[in-house]
Amino acid sequence: MPAERFVEQLNVQIGNELAAHNQYLACAVFYDAQTMPQMAAFFYQQALEEREHALMMVQYLLDTDSEVTIPGVEAPVPTFADVTAPVELALAQEKRVTEQINGLLRIAREEFDFASEQFMQWFIKEQVEEIATMTDLLTVVKRNLDDVEDIEEYVAREQNGGETDPTAPRIAGA
């Protein structure tokens, strides 16, 4: 069984991942309203990924016969000043999530919870990718503020969804 401290914090992280889902959903809706279908699709996909991350954590707790608590989450930021603001918020969010994931790994190590440490390794790799993606997207958005078509073209070309990662943890309900 995972360490009690780890279980408590993983349940908190489930809420963090669900809050990220809602925030990305709000970003997607903003871009949909701006008639930016590529950016909207990108953020709808990001929302689904965050939901899947929460469900991976749920599945780990279920697999280890640990208590699962689905916490309530704060409402997302619903409006944005311009097309840059959602990406800036997303990058800040990914940096915050990285700190949270690192904290979970730290707890697993401190508790000598080797299974939980191994479980968290995939999320460490995922956060490196997420920060790189959002950093690149923010650079492109800032550079092309006067031409949203260039932003849309970049997203269509570069953010094609990729392949399913066979090393990813199982998703509850999948």
CSV table of C-alpha atoms in Angstrom, one decimal:
chain,number,residue,atom,x,y,z
A,1,MET,CA,0.0,0.0,0.0
A,2,PRO,CA,1.2,3.5,-0.7
A,3,ALA,CA,2.2,5.7,2.2
A,4,GLU,CA,-0.6,7.5,3.9
A,5,ARG,CA,0.9,11.0,3.2
A,6,PHE,CA,1.2,10.1,-0.5
A,7,VAL,CA,-2.4,8.9,-0.7
A,8,GLU,CA,-3.6,12.2,0.9
A,9,GLN,CA,-1.6,14.3,-1.5
A,10,LEU,CA,-2.5,12.2,-4.5
A,11,ASN,CA,-6.2,12.8,-3.7
A,12,VAL,CA,-5.4,16.5,-3.6
A,13,GLN,CA,-3.7,16.2,-6.9
A,14,ILE,CA,-6.7,14.6,-8.5
A,15,GLY,CA,-8.5,17.8,-7.7
A,16,ASN,CA,-5.7,19.9,-9.2
A,17,GLU,CA,-5.9,17.8,-12.4
A,18,LEU,CA,-9.6,18.3,-12.6
A,19,ALA,CA,-9.3,22.0,-12.0
A,20,ALA,CA,-6.7,22.1,-14.8
A,21,HIS,CA,-9.3,20.2,-17.0
A,22,ASN,CA,-11.9,22.9,-16.3
A,23,GLN,CA,-9.4,25.7,-16.9
A,24,TYR,CA,-8.4,24.3,-20.3
A,25,LEU,CA,-12.1,23.8,-21.1
A,26,ALA,CA,-12.6,27.6,-20.4
A,27,CYS,CA,-9.6,28.4,-22.7
A,28,ALA,CA,-11.0,26.2,-25.5
A,29,VAL,CA,-14.4,27.9,-25.2
A,30,PHE,CA,-12.7,31.3,-25.4
A,31,TYR,CA,-10.9,30.4,-28.6
A,32,ASP,CA,-14.0,28.8,-30.0
A,33,ALA,CA,-15.8,32.1,-29.5
A,34,GLN,CA,-12.9,33.9,-31.2
A,35,THR,CA,-13.4,31.6,-34.3
A,36,MET,CA,-10.0,30.1,-33.8
A,37,PRO,CA,-10.8,26.4,-34.3
A,38,GLN,CA,-7.3,25.1,-34.1
A,39,MET,CA,-6.5,26.7,-30.8
A,40,ALA,CA,-10.0,25.6,-29.5
A,41,ALA,CA,-9.3,22.0,-30.5
A,42,PHE,CA,-5.8,22.2,-28.9
A,43,PHE,CA,-7.3,23.3,-25.6
A,44,TYR,CA,-10.2,20.9,-25.8
A,45,GLN,CA,-7.6,18.1,-26.2
A,46,GLN,CA,-5.5,19.5,-23.3
A,47,ALA,CA,-8.7,19.4,-21.1
A,48,LEU,CA,-9.2,15.8,-21.9
A,49,GLU,CA,-5.5,15.0,-21.1
A,50,GLU,CA,-5.9,16.6,-17.7
A,51,ARG,CA,-9.0,14.6,-17.0
A,52,GLU,CA,-7.1,11.5,-18.0
A,53,HIS,CA,-4.3,12.4,-15.6
A,54,ALA,CA,-6.8,12.6,-12.8
A,55,LEU,CA,-8.3,9.2,-13.8
A,56,MET,CA,-4.8,7.7,-13.9
A,57,MET,CA,-4.3,8.8,-10.3
A,58,VAL,CA,-7.7,7.4,-9.4
A,59,GLN,CA,-6.8,4.0,-11.0
A,60,TYR,CA,-3.5,3.9,-9.1
A,61,LEU,CA,-5.3,4.4,-5.8
A,62,LEU,CA,-7.9,1.8,-6.7
A,63,ASP,CA,-5.2,-0.7,-7.8
A,64,THR,CA,-3.4,-0.2,-4.5
A,65,ASP,CA,-6.6,-0.5,-2.4
A,66,SER,CA,-6.2,3.1,-1.2
A,67,GLU,CA,-9.0,5.5,-0.5
A,68,VAL,CA,-10.1,7.7,-3.4
A,69,THR,CA,-11.6,11.1,-2.6
A,70,ILE,CA,-12.7,13.3,-5.5
A,71,PRO,CA,-12.4,16.8,-4.2
A,72,GLY,CA,-14.3,19.9,-5.3
A,73,VAL,CA,-12.4,22.4,-7.5
A,74,GLU,CA,-12.4,26.2,-7.9
A,75,ALA,CA,-14.1,27.7,-10.9
A,76,PRO,CA,-11.8,28.4,-13.8
A,77,VAL,CA,-10.9,31.9,-15.1
A,78,PRO,CA,-13.7,32.4,-17.5
A,79,THR,CA,-12.7,35.4,-19.6
A,80,PHE,CA,-9.5,36.6,-21.2
A,81,ALA,CA,-8.2,40.0,-22.3
A,82,ASP,CA,-6.7,38.7,-25.6
A,83,VAL,CA,-5.5,35.6,-27.4
A,84,THR,CA,-2.3,35.6,-25.4
A,85,ALA,CA,-3.8,35.4,-22.0
A,86,PRO,CA,-5.1,31.8,-22.0
A,87,VAL,CA,-1.6,30.5,-23.1
A,88,GLU,CA,0.1,32.6,-20.5
A,89,LEU,CA,-2.3,31.2,-17.9
A,90,ALA,CA,-1.7,27.6,-19.2
A,91,LEU,CA,2.1,27.9,-19.0
A,92,ALA,CA,1.8,29.2,-15.4
A,93,GLN,CA,-0.6,26.4,-14.6
A,94,GLU,CA,1.8,23.8,-16.1
A,95,LYS,CA,4.7,25.2,-14.0
A,96,ARG,CA,2.5,24.9,-10.9
A,97,VAL,CA,1.5,21.4,-11.7
A,98,THR,CA,5.2,20.5,-12.2
A,99,GLU,CA,5.9,21.7,-8.7
A,100,GLN,CA,2.9,19.6,-7.4
A,101,ILE,CA,4.1,16.5,-9.2
A,102,ASN,CA,7.6,17.0,-7.8
A,103,GLY,CA,6.2,17.4,-4.4
A,104,LEU,CA,4.4,14.0,-4.8
A,105,LEU,CA,7.6,12.4,-5.9
A,106,ARG,CA,9.4,13.9,-2.9
A,107,ILE,CA,6.8,12.5,-0.5
A,108,ALA,CA,7.1,9.0,-2.1
A,109,ARG,CA,10.9,9.1,-1.6
A,110,GLU,CA,10.7,10.4,1.9
A,111,GLU,CA,8.3,7.6,2.8
A,112,PHE,CA,10.3,4.9,1.0
A,113,ASP,CA,7.2,4.3,-1.1
A,114,PHE,CA,8.9,2.9,-4.2
A,115,ALA,CA,5.8,1.9,-6.1
A,116,SER,CA,4.4,5.4,-5.8
A,117,GLU,CA,7.8,6.8,-6.8
A,118,GLN,CA,7.7,4.7,-9.9
A,119,PHE,CA,4.1,5.7,-10.7
A,120,MET,CA,5.1,9.4,-10.6
A,121,GLN,CA,8.0,9.0,-13.1
A,122,TRP,CA,5.6,9.1,-16.1
A,123,PHE,CA,4.1,12.4,-14.8
A,124,ILE,CA,7.6,13.9,-14.5
A,125,LYS,CA,8.2,13.2,-18.1
A,126,GLU,CA,4.8,14.4,-19.1
A,127,GLN,CA,5.3,17.8,-17.3
A,128,VAL,CA,8.6,18.4,-19.2
A,129,GLU,CA,6.6,17.9,-22.5
A,130,GLU,CA,3.7,20.1,-21.3
A,131,ILE,CA,6.0,23.1,-20.3
A,132,ALA,CA,7.9,22.8,-23.6
A,133,THR,CA,4.6,22.8,-25.6
A,134,MET,CA,3.1,25.8,-23.8
A,135,THR,CA,6.4,27.7,-23.9
A,136,ASP,CA,6.6,27.2,-27.7
A,137,LEU,CA,2.9,28.1,-28.2
A,138,LEU,CA,3.3,31.3,-26.1
A,139,THR,CA,6.3,32.3,-28.2
A,140,VAL,CA,4.3,31.8,-31.4
A,141,VAL,CA,1.2,33.5,-30.1
A,142,LYS,CA,3.2,36.6,-29.0
A,143,ARG,CA,5.1,36.7,-32.3
A,144,ASN,CA,1.8,36.5,-34.4
A,145,LEU,CA,-0.6,38.7,-32.4
A,146,ASP,CA,-1.4,40.6,-35.6
A,147,ASP,CA,-2.1,37.5,-37.6
A,148,VAL,CA,-4.2,34.8,-35.8
A,149,GLU,CA,-4.2,32.8,-39.0
A,150,ASP,CA,-0.4,32.2,-38.5
A,151,ILE,CA,-1.2,31.0,-35.0
A,152,GLU,CA,-3.9,28.7,-36.3
A,153,GLU,CA,-1.6,27.4,-39.0
A,154,TYR,CA,1.2,26.6,-36.4
A,155,VAL,CA,-1.2,24.7,-34.2
A,156,ALA,CA,-2.6,22.7,-37.1
A,157,ARG,CA,0.9,21.8,-38.2
A,158,GLU,CA,2.7,21.3,-34.9
A,159,GLN,CA,0.0,20.1,-32.4
A,160,ASN,CA,-1.3,17.0,-34.2
A,161,GLY,CA,-2.2,15.1,-31.0
A,162,GLY,CA,0.6,12.6,-31.3
A,163,GLU,CA,0.4,8.9,-30.6
A,164,THR,CA,-0.8,7.2,-27.5
A,165,ASP,CA,2.1,6.6,-25.0
A,166,PRO,CA,2.2,2.9,-24.2
A,167,THR,CA,4.1,3.7,-21.0
A,168,ALA,CA,1.2,5.8,-19.6
A,169,PRO,CA,-0.5,4.6,-16.5
A,170,ARG,CA,-4.0,3.0,-16.9
A,171,ILE,CA,-7.0,5.4,-16.9
A,172,ALA,CA,-9.9,4.5,-14.6
A,173,GLY,CA,-12.9,3.6,-16.6
A,174,ALA,CA,-11.1,3.2,-19.9
